[in-house]
Amino acid sequence: VAILKNDSSSGAGTETEERVVGFVQVILHGMHCEIHKCRPGEAYVYTLAVEPDIRGKGIGTKLLNWCEDIARERECTRLTLEVLGGNPALGLYERQGYEIRPQSCL
């Protein structure tokens, strides 16, 4: 896992010898994010993506675990994310113990 950091976010990517196959970006309280405002004690998974031909091989799990580690290091008590219904990643989040709270974007 390669770690990427700047003043506005933290991210990690995974790669094979030929290409990047997964990426995740975490937003913490005080960091700029146009779609979500983190509360104190919250870490928000802004982006988590894995190349379709690599899915099912544990990359998403490793990236999500990295997010959880960052949240713990920063003493966050909540790690949140948003996902559209029907997204195959829902299974990953459920297996990791995330609670699904249906919401409307309207």
C-alpha atoms as a printed R data frame, in Angstrom:
    type eleno elety resid chain resno       x       y       z
1   ATOM     1    CA   VAL     A     1   0.000   0.000   0.000
2   ATOM     2    CA   ALA     A     2   1.405   3.364  -1.029
3   ATOM     3    CA   ILE     A     3   0.451   6.294   1.195
4   ATOM     4    CA   LEU     A     4  -0.389   9.694  -0.267
5   ATOM     5    CA   LYS     A     5  -0.847  12.759   1.942
6   ATOM     6    CA   ASN     A     6  -1.455  16.458   1.564
7   ATOM     7    CA   ASP     A     7  -3.091  19.195   3.646
8   ATOM     8    CA   SER     A     8  -6.603  18.382   2.466
9   ATOM     9    CA   SER     A     9  -6.788  14.574   2.587
10  ATOM    10    CA   SER     A    10  -5.061  11.263   3.129
11  ATOM    11    CA   GLY     A    11  -5.122   8.402   0.672
12  ATOM    12    CA   ALA     A    12  -3.641   5.036  -0.076
13  ATOM    13    CA   GLY     A    13  -3.253   3.063  -3.246
14  ATOM    14    CA   THR     A    14  -2.321  -0.492  -4.032
15  ATOM    15    CA   GLU     A    15  -0.411  -1.497  -7.080
16  ATOM    16    CA   THR     A    16   0.900  -4.470  -8.963
17  ATOM    17    CA   GLU     A    17   4.159  -4.251 -10.869
18  ATOM    18    CA   GLU     A    18   2.301  -2.854 -13.877
19  ATOM    19    CA   ARG     A    19  -0.439  -0.552 -12.549
20  ATOM    20    CA   VAL     A    20  -2.388   0.919  -9.667
21  ATOM    21    CA   VAL     A    21  -5.282  -1.455  -8.912
22  ATOM    22    CA   GLY     A    22  -6.979   0.262  -5.968
23  ATOM    23    CA   PHE     A    23  -7.266   3.625  -4.283
24  ATOM    24    CA   VAL     A    24  -8.904   5.056  -1.162
25  ATOM    25    CA   GLN     A    25  -9.176   8.610   0.147
26  ATOM    26    CA   VAL     A    26 -10.139   9.517   3.725
27  ATOM    27    CA   ILE     A    27 -11.356  12.920   4.873
28  ATOM    28    CA   LEU     A    28 -10.953  13.932   8.520
29  ATOM    29    CA   HIS     A    29 -12.555  16.736  10.549
30  ATOM    30    CA   GLY     A    30 -11.119  20.073   9.430
31  ATOM    31    CA   MET     A    31 -10.201  18.868   5.928
32  ATOM    32    CA   HIS     A    32 -11.981  20.362   2.930
33  ATOM    33    CA   CYS     A    33 -14.553  18.155   1.208
34  ATOM    34    CA   GLU     A    34 -17.243  19.461  -1.126
35  ATOM    35    CA   ILE     A    35 -19.697  16.602  -0.570
36  ATOM    36    CA   HIS     A    36 -19.393  15.845   3.156
37  ATOM    37    CA   LYS     A    37 -18.566  17.904   6.234
38  ATOM    38    CA   CYS     A    38 -16.883  15.721   8.853
39  ATOM    39    CA   ARG     A    39 -17.898  16.179  12.439
40  ATOM    40    CA   PRO     A    40 -15.324  16.077  15.230
41  ATOM    41    CA   GLY     A    41 -14.340  12.454  15.816
42  ATOM    42    CA   GLU     A    42 -15.405  11.337  12.331
43  ATOM    43    CA   ALA     A    43 -13.385   9.978   9.430
44  ATOM    44    CA   TYR     A    44 -15.155   9.813   6.051
45  ATOM    45    CA   VAL     A    45 -14.252   7.446   3.223
46  ATOM    46    CA   TYR     A    46 -14.501   9.828   0.279
47  ATOM    47    CA   THR     A    47 -13.410   7.359  -2.392
48  ATOM    48    CA   LEU     A    48 -12.690   3.635  -2.431
49  ATOM    49    CA   ALA     A    49 -12.096   2.050  -5.815
50  ATOM    50    CA   VAL     A    50 -10.668  -1.251  -7.027
51  ATOM    51    CA   GLU     A    51 -10.126  -2.175 -10.667
52  ATOM    52    CA   PRO     A    52 -12.946  -4.509 -11.785
53  ATOM    53    CA   ASP     A    53 -10.631  -7.342 -12.865
54  ATOM    54    CA   ILE     A    54  -8.924  -7.338  -9.431
55  ATOM    55    CA   ARG     A    55 -12.077  -7.298  -7.248
56  ATOM    56    CA   GLY     A    56 -12.623 -10.220  -4.903
57  ATOM    57    CA   LYS     A    57  -8.906 -10.593  -4.098
58  ATOM    58    CA   GLY     A    58  -8.823  -8.672  -0.809
59  ATOM    59    CA   ILE     A    59  -7.656  -5.290  -2.128
60  ATOM    60    CA   GLY     A    60 -10.816  -3.477  -1.018
61  ATOM    61    CA   THR     A    61 -10.554  -5.085   2.424
62  ATOM    62    CA   LYS     A    62  -6.934  -3.947   2.788
63  ATOM    63    CA   LEU     A    63  -7.806  -0.414   1.754
64  ATOM    64    CA   LEU     A    64 -10.780  -0.269   4.126
65  ATOM    65    CA   ASN     A    65  -8.592  -1.633   6.938
66  ATOM    66    CA   TRP     A    66  -6.115   1.164   6.202
67  ATOM    67    CA   CYS     A    67  -8.974   3.677   6.616
68  ATOM    68    CA   GLU     A    68  -9.883   2.122   9.949
69  ATOM    69    CA   ASP     A    69  -6.250   2.341  11.081
70  ATOM    70    CA   ILE     A    70  -6.113   6.040  10.143
71  ATOM    71    CA   ALA     A    71  -9.369   6.681  12.012
72  ATOM    72    CA   ARG     A    72  -8.018   4.956  15.143
73  ATOM    73    CA   GLU     A    73  -4.691   6.811  14.933
74  ATOM    74    CA   ARG     A    74  -6.593  10.098  14.783
75  ATOM    75    CA   GLU     A    75  -8.832   8.994  17.681
76  ATOM    76    CA   CYS     A    76 -11.970   9.071  15.538
77  ATOM    77    CA   THR     A    77 -14.981   7.261  16.959
78  ATOM    78    CA   ARG     A    78 -16.838   6.951  13.644
79  ATOM    79    CA   LEU     A    79 -15.860   5.950  10.123
80  ATOM    80    CA   THR     A    80 -18.559   6.783   7.610
81  ATOM    81    CA   LEU     A    81 -19.081   6.422   3.876
82  ATOM    82    CA   GLU     A    82 -21.841   6.708   1.327
83  ATOM    83    CA   VAL     A    83 -22.599   4.177  -1.364
84  ATOM    84    CA   LEU     A    84 -25.295   3.893  -3.997
85  ATOM    85    CA   GLY     A    85 -27.741   0.999  -3.749
86  ATOM    86    CA   GLY     A    86 -26.734  -1.907  -5.966
87  ATOM    87    CA   ASN     A    87 -23.011  -1.153  -5.661
88  ATOM    88    CA   PRO     A    88 -21.175  -4.499  -5.351
89  ATOM    89    CA   ALA     A    89 -19.021  -2.973  -2.594
90  ATOM    90    CA   LEU     A    90 -22.024  -3.188  -0.245
91  ATOM    91    CA   GLY     A    91 -21.021  -6.801   0.418
92  ATOM    92    CA   LEU     A    92 -17.534  -5.694   1.476
93  ATOM    93    CA   TYR     A    93 -18.916  -3.123   3.897
94  ATOM    94    CA   GLU     A    94 -21.386  -5.608   5.388
95  ATOM    95    CA   ARG     A    95 -18.658  -8.248   5.832
96  ATOM    96    CA   GLN     A    96 -16.533  -5.655   7.609
97  ATOM    97    CA   GLY     A    97 -19.399  -4.991  10.039
98  ATOM    98    CA   TYR     A    98 -20.646  -1.661   8.721
99  ATOM    99    CA   GLU     A    99 -24.229  -0.727   9.498
100 ATOM   100    CA   ILE     A   100 -26.308   0.177   6.472
101 ATOM   101    CA   ARG     A   101 -28.620   3.120   6.997
102 ATOM   102    CA   PRO     A   102 -30.767   3.736   3.911
103 ATOM   103    CA   GLN     A   103 -31.039   7.413   2.986
104 ATOM   104    CA   SER     A   104 -32.526   9.326   0.131
105 ATOM   105    CA   CYS     A   105 -30.359  11.805  -1.737
106 ATOM   106    CA   LEU     A   106 -33.420  13.858  -2.648
